[in-house]
Short mmCIF file of C-alpha atoms and ligand atoms in Angstrom, two decimals:
data_model
loop_
_atom_site.label_atom_id
_atom_site.label_comp_id
_atom_site.label_asym_id
_atom_site.label_seq_id
_atom_site.Cartn_x
_atom_site.Cartn_y
_atom_site.Cartn_z
CA MET A 166 0.00 0.30 -0.29
CA LYS A 167 1.17 3.53 -0.77
CA LYS A 168 2.22 5.73 2.02
CA ILE A 169 1.17 9.04 2.49
CA LEU A 170 2.59 11.90 4.99
CA ALA A 171 0.13 14.38 6.25
CA LEU A 172 0.78 17.60 8.52
CA ALA A 173 -0.80 20.97 9.46
CA GLY A 174 1.86 23.61 9.49
CA SER A 175 0.66 24.80 13.03
CA ASN A 176 1.66 25.08 16.51
CA SER A 177 -2.09 25.72 17.82
CA SER A 178 -3.34 23.49 20.23
CA ASN A 179 -7.01 23.63 18.42
CA SER A 180 -5.45 24.04 14.91
CA ILE A 181 -8.10 24.12 12.44
CA ASN A 182 -5.71 23.02 9.84
CA HIS A 183 -4.58 19.96 11.79
CA GLN A 184 -8.59 19.19 11.99
CA LEU A 185 -8.67 19.47 8.43
CA ILE A 186 -5.80 17.02 7.99
CA GLU A 187 -7.41 14.42 10.48
CA TYR A 188 -10.42 14.93 8.64
CA THR A 189 -8.88 14.48 5.12
CA ALA A 190 -6.94 11.44 6.54
CA SER A 191 -10.09 9.64 7.69
CA LEU A 192 -11.46 9.98 3.94
CA ILE A 193 -8.76 7.76 2.91
CA LYS A 194 -9.02 3.75 3.14
CA ASP A 195 -6.73 2.86 0.29
CA ALA A 196 -3.48 4.06 1.14
CA ASP A 197 -1.65 4.25 4.54
CA VAL A 198 -1.69 7.72 5.80
CA LYS A 199 0.14 9.10 8.73
CA VAL A 200 -0.81 12.15 10.39
CA LEU A 201 2.26 13.63 11.87
CA ASP A 202 1.51 16.06 14.81
CA ILE A 203 4.28 18.43 14.98
CA ARG A 204 1.93 21.28 16.94
CA SER A 205 4.57 20.89 20.07
CA TRP A 206 7.53 21.30 18.08
CA ASP A 207 10.00 23.41 19.63
CA ILE A 208 12.50 24.30 17.01
CA PRO A 209 15.28 27.11 17.64
CA ILE A 210 14.87 29.30 14.77
CA TYR A 211 17.37 28.99 11.98
CA SER A 212 20.44 30.78 11.88
CA ILE A 213 23.22 30.45 9.24
CA ASP A 214 25.33 30.53 12.75
CA MET A 215 23.88 26.99 13.57
CA ASP A 216 25.12 25.66 10.09
CA PRO A 217 26.40 23.05 10.07
CA ASP A 218 26.47 21.14 13.08
CA GLN A 219 23.38 21.60 15.12
CA THR A 220 20.24 20.43 13.55
CA PRO A 221 17.38 19.82 15.83
CA GLU A 222 16.37 15.90 16.11
CA LYS A 223 13.07 16.57 14.79
CA ILE A 224 14.07 18.21 11.80
CA THR A 225 16.20 14.99 11.04
CA GLU A 226 13.34 12.75 11.81
CA LEU A 227 11.12 14.59 9.61
CA ILE A 228 13.74 14.33 6.62
CA THR A 229 13.67 10.38 7.29
CA LEU A 230 9.89 10.57 7.37
CA ILE A 231 9.70 12.40 4.10
CA GLN A 232 11.93 10.05 2.60
CA GLU A 233 9.76 6.85 3.59
CA HIS A 234 6.80 8.19 2.32
CA ASP A 235 5.36 8.01 -1.43
CA GLY A 236 3.14 11.43 -1.07
CA PHE A 237 2.09 14.18 1.23
CA ILE A 238 -0.48 15.98 2.45
CA VAL A 239 0.05 19.53 4.13
CA SER A 240 -2.51 22.08 5.50
CA SER A 241 -1.22 25.35 6.03
CA PRO A 242 -2.53 28.28 8.08
CA GLU A 243 -2.18 31.89 6.86
CA HIS A 244 -0.67 34.64 8.74
CA ASN A 245 -0.78 38.14 7.85
CA GLY A 246 -0.97 36.66 4.34
CA GLY A 247 1.78 34.85 4.83
CA THR A 248 3.52 31.40 6.02
CA PRO A 249 3.32 31.29 9.99
CA ALA A 250 6.67 31.80 11.30
CA PHE A 251 6.41 28.24 12.93
CA PHE A 252 6.11 26.25 9.59
CA LYS A 253 8.49 29.02 7.85
CA ASN A 254 11.15 27.87 10.24
CA ILE A 255 10.61 24.23 9.72
CA LEU A 256 10.87 24.64 5.99
CA ASP A 257 13.83 26.76 6.08
CA TRP A 258 15.46 23.85 8.26
CA LEU A 259 14.44 21.27 5.75
CA SER A 260 16.03 23.16 3.00
CA ARG A 261 19.13 23.90 4.68
CA ARG A 262 19.58 19.83 5.45
CA ALA A 263 18.35 18.16 2.53
CA LYS A 264 18.48 19.21 -0.87
CA LYS A 265 14.93 18.79 -2.87
CA VAL A 266 14.03 16.66 0.40
CA PHE A 267 10.48 15.88 -1.23
CA ALA A 268 12.02 14.36 -4.07
CA ASP A 269 9.49 15.11 -7.04
CA LYS A 270 6.79 12.94 -5.09
CA PRO A 271 3.41 14.49 -5.29
CA ALA A 272 1.67 16.75 -2.96
CA LEU A 273 -1.79 17.51 -1.99
CA LEU A 274 -1.46 21.37 -0.58
CA MET A 275 -4.44 22.53 1.39
CA SER A 276 -5.21 25.65 3.83
CA THR A 277 -7.88 26.86 5.93
CA SER A 278 -9.02 29.63 8.05
CA PRO A 279 -11.85 31.14 9.62
CA GLY A 280 -12.36 33.86 6.81
CA LYS A 281 -13.71 33.75 3.59
CA GLY A 282 -10.42 33.45 1.84
CA GLY A 283 -9.47 30.23 3.54
CA GLY A 284 -6.12 30.88 3.57
CA ALA A 285 -5.91 30.41 -0.26
CA ASN A 286 -3.29 33.47 -0.84
CA HIS A 287 -0.96 31.93 1.15
CA ARG A 288 -1.63 28.52 -0.19
CA LYS A 289 -0.90 29.73 -3.73
CA PHE A 290 2.75 31.01 -2.56
CA LEU A 291 3.44 27.55 -0.98
CA GLU A 292 2.47 26.12 -4.41
CA HIS A 293 4.85 28.45 -5.84
CA THR A 294 7.68 27.64 -3.46
CA LEU A 295 7.56 24.09 -2.33
CA PRO A 296 8.69 22.62 -5.58
CA TYR A 297 11.90 24.41 -5.01
CA GLN A 298 12.15 21.81 -1.78
CA GLY A 299 10.90 18.85 -4.75
CA ALA A 300 7.29 18.85 -4.00
CA SER A 301 5.16 17.98 -7.17
CA ILE A 302 1.68 19.69 -6.53
CA ALA A 303 -0.52 17.18 -7.66
CA ALA A 304 -3.65 19.24 -6.48
CA ALA A 305 -4.43 22.17 -4.04
CA TYR A 306 -7.88 23.05 -2.02
CA SER A 307 -8.57 25.29 0.38
CA LEU A 308 -11.47 25.28 2.74
CA PRO A 309 -13.08 28.77 3.44
CA SER A 310 -15.14 29.68 6.90
CA PHE A 311 -14.14 26.54 9.12
CA GLN A 312 -16.26 27.12 11.69
CA GLN A 313 -19.46 27.16 9.11
CA ASN A 314 -18.37 24.52 7.13
CA MET A 315 -17.04 22.18 9.31
CA GLN A 316 -19.79 21.28 11.95
CA ASN A 317 -19.66 18.46 14.56
CA GLY A 318 -16.97 17.07 12.73
CA GLN A 319 -18.43 17.01 9.52
CA LEU A 320 -17.68 18.83 6.43
CA GLU A 321 -20.14 20.58 4.44
CA ALA A 322 -21.77 18.17 1.09
CA GLY A 323 -20.48 20.71 -1.44
CA GLU A 324 -16.90 21.02 0.19
CA LEU A 325 -16.64 17.43 1.01
CA GLU A 326 -16.76 16.78 -3.04
CA LYS A 327 -13.97 19.16 -3.86
CA LEU A 328 -11.85 17.44 -0.96
CA ASN A 329 -12.75 14.21 -2.42
CA ALA A 330 -11.92 15.24 -5.72
CA VAL A 331 -8.27 16.68 -4.73
CA VAL A 332 -7.61 13.73 -2.59
CA ASN A 333 -8.24 11.37 -5.52
CA GLU A 334 -5.86 13.42 -7.63
CA LEU A 335 -3.27 12.89 -5.30
CA LYS A 336 -3.79 9.48 -5.03
CA SER A 337 -3.84 8.98 -8.94
CA LYS A 338 -0.39 10.49 -8.74
CA LEU A 339 1.25 8.39 -5.85
C1 FMN B 1702 -0.96 36.44 13.69
C2 FMN B 1702 -2.00 35.97 12.96
C3 FMN B 1702 -2.23 36.25 11.60
C4 FMN B 1702 -3.42 36.23 10.66
N1 FMN B 1702 -3.57 36.34 9.33
C5 FMN B 1702 -4.32 36.13 8.90
C6 FMN B 1702 -4.23 35.96 7.46
O1 FMN B 1702 -3.54 36.77 6.91
N2 FMN B 1702 -5.42 35.48 6.85
C7 FMN B 1702 -6.41 34.53 7.14
O2 FMN B 1702 -7.18 34.09 6.62
N3 FMN B 1702 -6.51 34.36 8.52
C8 FMN B 1702 -5.25 34.72 9.48
N4 FMN B 1702 -5.37 34.53 10.80
C9 FMN B 1702 -6.27 33.79 11.46
C10 FMN B 1702 -6.32 32.22 11.14
O3 FMN B 1702 -6.36 31.47 9.97
C11 FMN B 1702 -6.55 31.42 12.40
O4 FMN B 1702 -5.88 31.93 13.45
C12 FMN B 1702 -6.46 30.07 12.45
O5 FMN B 1702 -7.15 29.43 12.96
C13 FMN B 1702 -4.88 29.58 11.75
O6 FMN B 1702 -5.00 28.25 11.76
P1 FMN B 1702 -4.67 27.29 12.69
O7 FMN B 1702 -5.88 27.16 13.86
O8 FMN B 1702 -4.73 25.73 12.10
O9 FMN B 1702 -3.39 27.59 13.29
C14 FMN B 1702 -4.16 34.98 11.28
C15 FMN B 1702 -3.85 34.66 12.72
C16 FMN B 1702 -2.76 35.12 13.36
C17 FMN B 1702 -2.80 34.62 14.75
#
């Protein structure tokens, strides 16, 4: 069975992006999905002064996990129109420790927010930048107005249809 690594780029204990990741993983029965919970990771801010000796253990573990999986689902919050510092820091560490770490493997890129934009502006930025780290963007999806569209753990029907379509797109490229 193909292996998918799924994670949200948030350090919020109530992360709605993490909830979206968990929900998306629950839709997939014909692949082995590992949901990686990085919310409590305490990673020092990358500095070139820490090169080349000091690599956080979690970053080394993440690189190994990425190498062991066939595809990825990433859901990121949007902070002030950009990448949350927590997630950007992890991406910066990855870029310094592994060249094109995603190795041309397919990725489903997602975002959600309480607002109508669903973090789509920032998601488009990640669609542009993650390929520099080797990700092949298979599909993309943003869920707007999370609290209205996800109620009692169930996604609104029209949004569920869109989510299933992008999940199928990812699976077709594994
Ligand atoms: C510093 C900060 C900046 C934010 N900027 C945006 C933004 O630009 N666009 C947006 O849709 N939501 C923005 N939000 C609201 C987030 O979408 C909201 O906090 C969301 O829950 C974050 O996702 P998470 O729960 O997975 O961490 C911002 C929140 C914070 C704390």
